Amino acid sequence: MALILLFAAASLAGQDRPSLPPVIVLTAKGPVSPAMSDYIRRNLGAAAARGSPLVVLKLDTPGGLDTSMREIIQAILASPVPVAAWVAPQGGRAASAGTYILYASHIAAMAPATNLGAATPVSLTGPGGAEDGPRAPLPVAPPRDDDSQATPADPPAAPPRPSGTAMEAKVINDAVAYIRGLAELRGRNADWAEAAVRRGESLSSGAAAAEGVIDFVAADLVALLNQADGRVVMMEGGPLTLATAGLAHEVITPDWRTAILSVITNPNVALILMLVGVYGIILEFLNPGVLVAGTVGGISLILGLYALALLPVSYAGIGLILLGLALIVAEAFAPSFGVLGIGGTAALVLGAVILIDTDAPGFVVSVPIIAGVAVAGLISTLIIARLAARSFAARVVSGAEAMIGAPATVLDWQKGQGHVWAKGERWQAIGPEVLPPQEPICITAISGLVLQVEPPGHAT
């Protein structure tokens, strides 16, 4: 009888288990960007609404934007659902911004053959920055056994000034304080976190587990859920014991909104959208009623400006791009035989080079795009200059100058003056002493409203 009761209880438990909400798995692959931030924040809210017991953030990133990283971390810290950051698949990494996200998560895990670290702010990794080697810490004077031996003539040596600029020191110290705060919150190795920022250190998955940087190494999702089971994590409402062993999981891949946001926030695409938008609107003003150019241009310009608003842009770069476009447009309306156009192209190229104010991976304008902008600007300038030269060499077909050499017919004539019919109008004319009516003649000059005419054979 007891065996029957135990079997029935196990059956009921097995029936209740699948009814629990599944573990939500999010995939964060590629640079930390506004699109990734939007994707994670939206789905953390959706997981909380569904009552999911855990969100697994499958992480594989080279780093990215500081603003997007901080948005993700703030969402994780405020999430009512515990978050397990898992660096996977094998061969993946959580570098730079990914290290901060890993430290902020309630559970930190890595797959074998993965790594994390190199969390020095990327704006300092140029010449004279973090990549030039670690900065030596300031020496601390040892305590003296006999303070009475110190005299004004023998003061302690002043510590050397740290290398680097004051701005570099501020950025480094801010990043160190941020990641140490996350490490202390989650009970992880804060000293190594500081080393990852100051000296760009990295660790493999096994070394990270040994150093107390992560909680454990998990080869797959099932192993992660089994090892997370029974662990106590600190939530806003207090400690929470995870019960994740054997739970079902649901992978939520980035949707169309994330895909579109990821495309338009690519600096290359944002630059192209803005250029297409400006050129389209200009074409619509030059040819009113085309509609297609204005519609495409308006949509492209709004998308480009929206993308630039999400990216760390340089206002000097935007100003140079707008100046370059204005000079190219001025070349079309007031041909300078290439002077304005070449200057505008140079401004466009310089603006594209400095447009994005960050060195984060995946957020630079590529050289081929800059070369394409330069070639397009030069081609436009050459076309405008050639059309201007042809217009200057072409015969005038309108205005008073167009009357010279035009044919006319004598209406009435007496003593070297009379009236002629030319260009569909009756004109007063002067010329030879005698011209018979209906005689074909040629206009040789014009003075005010009086034409100078000659017979065709005598016109020069």
XYZ file of C-alpha atoms in Angstrom:
460
model
C 0.000 0.000 0.000
C 2.861 2.377 0.838
C 4.480 1.654 -2.524
C 1.222 2.504 -4.274
C 0.967 5.835 -2.416
C 4.586 6.720 -3.255
C 4.007 5.876 -6.917
C 0.868 8.036 -7.009
C 2.683 10.968 -5.379
C 5.524 10.697 -7.903
C 3.020 10.613 -10.754
C 1.291 13.742 -9.497
C 4.650 15.505 -9.106
C 5.567 14.513 -12.644
C 2.280 15.941 -13.881
C 2.788 19.246 -12.024
C 6.393 19.760 -13.164
C 5.703 20.368 -16.877
C 3.014 22.878 -15.977
C 5.624 25.227 -14.503
C 6.626 28.184 -16.703
C 9.727 27.373 -18.748
C 13.176 28.860 -18.320
C 13.615 31.651 -20.861
C 16.807 31.552 -22.934
C 17.961 34.760 -24.623
C 20.762 34.898 -27.175
C 23.129 37.869 -26.945
C 25.582 37.376 -29.785
C 27.684 40.155 -31.307
C 28.532 43.673 -30.143
C 26.613 45.116 -27.219
C 24.381 47.560 -29.062
C 21.093 49.450 -28.710
C 19.374 46.552 -30.496
C 20.741 44.017 -27.996
C 19.766 46.254 -25.086
C 16.200 46.597 -26.382
C 15.935 42.830 -26.984
C 17.136 41.888 -23.484
C 15.141 44.535 -21.621
C 11.871 43.673 -23.406
C 12.238 39.950 -22.839
C 13.213 40.328 -19.190
C 9.904 42.112 -18.725
C 8.091 39.389 -20.675
C 9.731 36.671 -18.540
C 8.616 38.432 -15.378
C 5.058 38.690 -16.711
C 5.033 34.947 -17.432
C 6.433 34.068 -14.001
C 9.492 32.309 -15.380
C 11.794 30.917 -12.685
C 15.007 31.897 -14.507
C 16.294 33.755 -17.548
C 19.444 32.370 -19.159
C 21.408 34.966 -21.113
C 23.576 33.086 -23.601
C 26.432 35.524 -24.072
C 29.039 35.734 -26.830
C 30.272 39.283 -27.354
C 33.523 41.159 -28.054
C 32.184 44.180 -26.143
C 30.293 47.217 -27.332
C 28.765 50.493 -26.288
C 28.988 51.634 -22.674
C 25.484 53.129 -22.734
C 23.879 49.912 -23.989
C 25.877 47.842 -21.471
C 24.665 49.980 -18.580
C 21.049 49.723 -19.774
C 21.338 45.923 -19.811
C 22.923 45.835 -16.361
C 20.272 48.132 -14.911
C 17.573 45.848 -16.348
C 19.254 42.780 -14.815
C 19.601 44.433 -11.418
C 15.950 45.503 -11.440
C 14.621 42.188 -12.796
C 12.266 40.261 -10.501
C 13.405 37.116 -12.329
C 16.955 35.845 -11.604
C 19.313 36.019 -14.576
C 22.011 33.476 -15.332
C 24.641 34.803 -17.743
C 26.202 31.866 -19.595
C 29.187 32.431 -21.900
C 28.526 29.985 -24.713
C 28.933 28.226 -27.094
C 32.415 26.771 -26.804
C 34.859 29.207 -28.343
C 32.718 32.187 -27.320
C 33.768 35.061 -25.112
C 32.479 37.761 -22.812
C 35.057 40.463 -23.411
C 34.954 44.095 -22.333
C 31.275 45.006 -21.801
C 30.408 41.296 -21.621
C 32.505 40.953 -18.458
C 30.468 43.651 -16.720
C 27.200 41.940 -17.730
C 28.511 38.610 -16.428
C 29.422 40.176 -13.091
C 25.990 41.814 -12.803
C 24.040 38.587 -13.309
C 22.696 36.537 -10.420
C 24.390 33.385 -11.753
C 27.617 33.518 -13.791
C 28.600 30.461 -15.811
C 30.814 29.646 -18.770
C 31.052 26.822 -21.242
C 34.410 25.055 -21.640
C 36.909 26.744 -24.003
C 35.448 30.209 -23.469
C 37.042 33.301 -21.961
C 36.186 36.614 -20.360
C 38.017 39.799 -19.407
C 39.901 42.557 -21.254
C 37.493 45.050 -19.705
C 39.608 48.172 -20.124
C 37.518 50.989 -21.675
C 38.268 50.794 -25.398
C 38.658 54.559 -25.779
C 41.927 54.173 -23.850
C 43.419 51.357 -25.923
C 45.257 53.549 -28.388
C 48.810 54.876 -28.155
C 49.554 55.750 -24.596
C 46.480 53.898 -23.376
C 45.862 50.592 -21.730
C 47.312 48.489 -24.528
C 50.719 49.996 -23.957
C 51.016 47.973 -20.776
C 49.780 48.076 -17.214
C 50.159 51.207 -15.219
C 52.229 50.701 -12.103
C 50.301 51.375 -8.896
C 51.405 54.228 -6.725
C 53.985 53.071 -4.157
C 52.933 53.117 -0.549
C 55.551 54.217 1.982
C 56.260 51.509 4.595
C 55.605 52.357 8.248
C 58.603 53.668 10.165
C 59.664 52.061 13.431
C 60.864 55.341 14.906
C 58.981 58.397 13.817
C 61.296 60.536 15.880
C 64.031 60.015 13.330
C 62.080 61.932 10.706
C 63.323 65.485 10.301
C 62.223 68.331 8.054
C 65.470 67.925 6.157
C 64.647 64.286 5.382
C 61.030 64.233 4.170
C 59.532 61.082 2.653
C 59.842 60.891 -1.115
C 56.756 61.994 -2.960
C 55.099 59.242 -5.009
C 55.550 59.590 -8.763
C 52.710 60.968 -10.788
C 50.691 58.285 -12.589
C 51.137 58.130 -16.327
C 48.321 59.064 -18.652
C 45.990 61.993 -18.764
C 43.527 63.056 -16.117
C 40.660 61.991 -18.402
C 42.100 58.486 -18.740
C 42.409 58.231 -14.956
C 38.800 59.348 -14.504
C 37.492 56.825 -17.031
C 39.543 53.971 -15.565
C 38.576 54.771 -11.982
C 34.906 55.038 -12.920
C 35.018 51.652 -14.651
C 36.872 50.072 -11.711
C 34.362 51.387 -9.184
C 31.470 50.156 -11.346
C 32.713 46.594 -11.776
C 33.871 46.335 -8.135
C 30.397 47.377 -7.036
C 28.888 44.601 -9.160
C 31.416 42.081 -7.813
C 30.655 42.993 -4.207
C 26.918 42.765 -4.879
C 27.215 39.219 -6.259
C 30.049 38.042 -3.973
C 32.566 37.519 -6.782
C 36.285 38.215 -7.100
C 36.504 42.019 -7.056
C 40.320 42.163 -7.204
C 40.455 40.269 -10.478
C 37.647 42.450 -11.844
C 39.774 45.508 -11.129
C 42.762 43.867 -12.835
C 40.612 43.144 -15.892
C 39.860 46.865 -16.128
C 43.250 48.314 -15.245
C 45.472 45.783 -17.018
C 43.106 44.174 -19.518
C 43.527 40.690 -18.015
C 41.524 37.713 -19.298
C 40.692 34.265 -17.937
C 39.622 30.936 -19.386
C 36.487 29.269 -18.079
C 38.355 26.882 -15.794
C 40.579 29.619 -14.368
C 37.562 31.887 -13.881
C 35.819 29.208 -11.809
C 38.985 28.636 -9.745
C 39.422 32.376 -9.129
C 35.833 32.837 -7.972
C 34.963 35.021 -10.936
C 32.124 32.751 -12.045
C 29.968 30.245 -10.179
C 30.641 27.153 -12.295
C 31.434 25.746 -15.737
C 28.521 24.251 -17.677
C 28.970 22.478 -20.987
C 25.304 22.721 -21.978
C 22.011 24.184 -20.858
C 20.921 21.062 -18.972
C 24.153 21.106 -16.970
C 23.642 24.796 -16.225
C 20.126 24.240 -14.892
C 21.236 21.263 -12.798
C 24.158 23.169 -11.246
C 22.037 26.271 -10.608
C 19.461 24.176 -8.768
C 19.517 24.847 -5.049
C 21.684 27.937 -5.235
C 20.610 30.989 -3.259
C 20.592 34.330 -5.110
C 19.870 37.754 -3.694
C 16.851 39.493 -5.177
C 15.284 42.820 -4.262
C 12.784 41.029 -2.030
C 15.443 38.954 -0.273
C 17.238 35.628 -0.836
C 15.734 33.201 -3.348
C 16.552 29.500 -3.668
C 16.544 28.336 -7.282
C 14.742 25.148 -8.281
C 15.753 24.692 -11.910
C 16.753 21.044 -12.290
C 14.778 19.334 -15.025
C 12.804 22.433 -16.026
C 11.798 22.915 -19.644
C 13.272 25.880 -21.498
C 12.143 28.168 -24.289
C 14.558 29.972 -26.596
C 13.402 33.448 -27.616
C 15.353 34.552 -30.661
C 15.628 38.208 -31.706
C 12.461 39.244 -33.549
C 11.985 41.521 -36.566
C 12.082 44.630 -34.404
C 15.491 43.695 -33.028
C 16.707 42.777 -36.518
C 15.651 46.140 -37.972
C 17.112 48.057 -35.044
C 20.349 46.098 -35.371
C 20.596 46.985 -39.070
C 19.843 50.691 -38.847
C 22.096 51.241 -35.816
C 25.045 49.967 -37.814
C 27.070 53.180 -38.341
C 27.577 52.398 -42.034
C 23.848 51.924 -42.622
C 22.983 55.017 -40.568
C 25.363 57.139 -42.654
C 23.958 55.792 -45.934
C 20.376 56.356 -44.773
C 21.123 59.957 -43.872
C 22.824 60.641 -47.226
C 20.016 58.989 -49.189
C 17.475 60.995 -47.190
C 19.143 64.354 -47.829
C 19.734 63.674 -51.534
C 16.169 62.425 -51.974
C 14.659 65.558 -50.425
C 16.941 67.779 -52.529
C 15.874 65.939 -55.693
C 12.224 66.382 -54.740
C 12.707 70.148 -54.338
C 14.512 70.336 -57.691
C 11.790 68.315 -59.429
C 8.500 68.925 -57.586
C 5.914 66.237 -58.137
C 8.297 63.285 -58.475
C 7.054 62.068 -55.051
C 9.152 58.874 -55.039
C 12.373 60.734 -54.269
C 10.744 62.796 -51.538
C 9.010 59.805 -49.944
C 12.100 57.577 -49.934
C 14.264 60.486 -48.836
C 11.989 61.448 -45.953
C 11.763 57.886 -44.608
C 15.516 57.349 -44.973
C 16.351 60.632 -43.273
C 14.093 59.917 -40.281
C 15.534 56.397 -39.880
C 19.085 57.724 -40.193
C 18.529 60.435 -37.601
C 16.864 57.936 -35.243
C 19.840 55.588 -35.569
C 22.319 58.406 -34.958
C 20.354 59.428 -31.875
C 21.006 55.952 -30.424
C 24.704 55.955 -31.301
C 27.566 57.909 -29.707
C 28.056 60.403 -32.525
C 30.387 63.356 -32.881
C 28.548 66.605 -33.522
C 31.577 67.833 -35.459
C 31.170 64.846 -37.783
C 27.482 65.590 -38.325
C 28.302 69.259 -38.962
C 30.927 68.372 -41.566
C 28.531 65.994 -43.325
C 25.790 68.653 -43.483
C 28.328 71.244 -44.711
C 29.529 68.849 -47.390
C 25.987 68.211 -48.600
C 25.285 71.963 -48.654
C 28.411 72.629 -50.754
C 27.509 69.904 -53.242
C 23.986 71.346 -53.568
C 25.484 74.824 -54.020
C 27.637 73.411 -56.833
C 24.464 72.298 -58.606
C 22.796 75.727 -58.336
C 25.881 77.927 -58.770
C 28.441 75.944 -60.812
C 31.999 76.713 -59.761
C 33.578 74.103 -62.049
C 34.319 71.766 -59.130
C 35.521 74.094 -56.376
C 32.408 73.793 -54.211
C 31.867 70.152 -55.089
C 35.401 69.043 -54.225
C 35.251 70.988 -50.968
C 31.908 69.395 -50.158
C 33.268 65.910 -50.884
C 36.240 66.535 -48.589
C 33.889 67.685 -45.823
C 31.726 64.576 -46.323
C 34.720 62.249 -46.036
C 36.096 63.976 -42.927
C 32.641 63.932 -41.331
C 32.229 60.213 -42.042
C 35.640 59.468 -40.505
C 34.873 61.179 -37.184
C 31.113 60.567 -37.158
C 31.078 57.810 -34.506
C 32.680 58.889 -31.236
C 33.749 55.453 -29.958
C 36.234 52.680 -30.711
C 33.893 49.912 -29.565
C 33.978 46.770 -31.732
C 31.451 46.883 -34.548
C 30.797 50.607 -34.251
C 33.127 52.209 -36.761
C 32.410 53.502 -40.254
C 34.203 51.145 -42.638
C 36.828 52.380 -45.073
C 34.930 51.066 -48.162
C 31.871 53.120 -47.159
C 34.006 56.236 -46.745
C 35.627 55.552 -50.119
C 32.162 55.117 -51.650
C 31.046 58.474 -50.223
C 34.151 60.123 -51.688
C 33.698 58.525 -55.116
C 29.978 59.414 -55.229
C 30.732 63.024 -54.301
C 33.470 63.337 -56.927
C 31.298 61.768 -59.623
C 28.467 64.170 -58.789
C 30.898 67.098 -58.942
C 32.307 65.982 -62.303
C 28.835 65.567 -63.791
C 27.751 69.010 -62.589
C 30.988 70.617 -63.821
C 30.636 68.988 -67.242
C 27.028 70.075 -67.600
C 28.015 73.607 -66.606
C 30.818 73.693 -69.186
C 28.476 72.443 -71.928
C 25.871 75.035 -71.009
C 28.441 77.808 -71.289
C 29.564 76.564 -74.740
C 26.048 75.934 -76.084
C 24.197 78.461 -78.148
C 21.750 80.663 -76.260
C 18.173 79.612 -76.981
C 16.245 82.132 -74.892
C 16.338 85.829 -74.077
C 17.481 88.751 -76.243
C 20.685 86.984 -77.283
C 18.635 84.221 -78.885
C 17.274 86.768 -81.416
C 20.683 87.229 -83.036
C 20.788 85.268 -86.307
C 17.101 84.401 -86.200
C 15.058 84.703 -89.463
C 12.340 87.358 -89.899
C 9.910 88.598 -92.553
C 9.386 92.203 -93.695
C 5.887 93.517 -93.021
C 6.326 97.129 -94.155
C 9.427 99.149 -94.973
C 10.248 102.782 -95.881
C 13.529 104.689 -95.921
C 15.574 102.159 -93.924
C 13.046 101.381 -91.235
C 9.763 99.544 -90.779
C 8.271 96.518 -89.113
C 9.164 92.822 -89.310
C 7.670 89.559 -88.056
C 10.026 87.527 -85.884
C 9.523 84.872 -83.223
C 5.749 85.142 -83.582
C 5.714 88.888 -82.807
C 5.729 92.212 -84.696
C 8.965 94.151 -84.146
C 10.226 97.589 -85.132
C 13.382 97.268 -87.227
C 16.067 99.294 -89.033
C 18.317 98.203 -91.871
C 18.909 98.728 -95.606
C 17.272 101.641 -97.399
C 14.940 99.418 -99.425
C 13.349 96.078 -98.445
C 10.272 94.733 -100.250
C 7.357 93.360 -98.176
C 7.453 89.634 -97.365
C 11.184 89.671 -97.963
C 13.013 87.105 -95.768
C 15.679 88.766 -93.691
C 18.048 87.955 -90.831
C 18.364 89.682 -87.462
C 21.948 90.866 -86.859
C 21.581 92.890 -83.659
C 19.062 94.108 -81.101
C 18.956 97.421 -79.251
C 16.176 97.650 -76.703
C 13.038 96.812 -78.685
C 14.500 97.682 -82.118
C 16.001 95.002 -84.344
C 18.876 95.485 -86.784
C 18.156 93.398 -89.914
C 19.900 92.532 -93.182
C 19.080 90.354 -96.170
C 20.317 86.780 -95.611
C 23.187 87.137 -98.078
C 24.508 90.294 -96.413
C 24.200 89.178 -92.757
C 27.506 88.591 -90.959
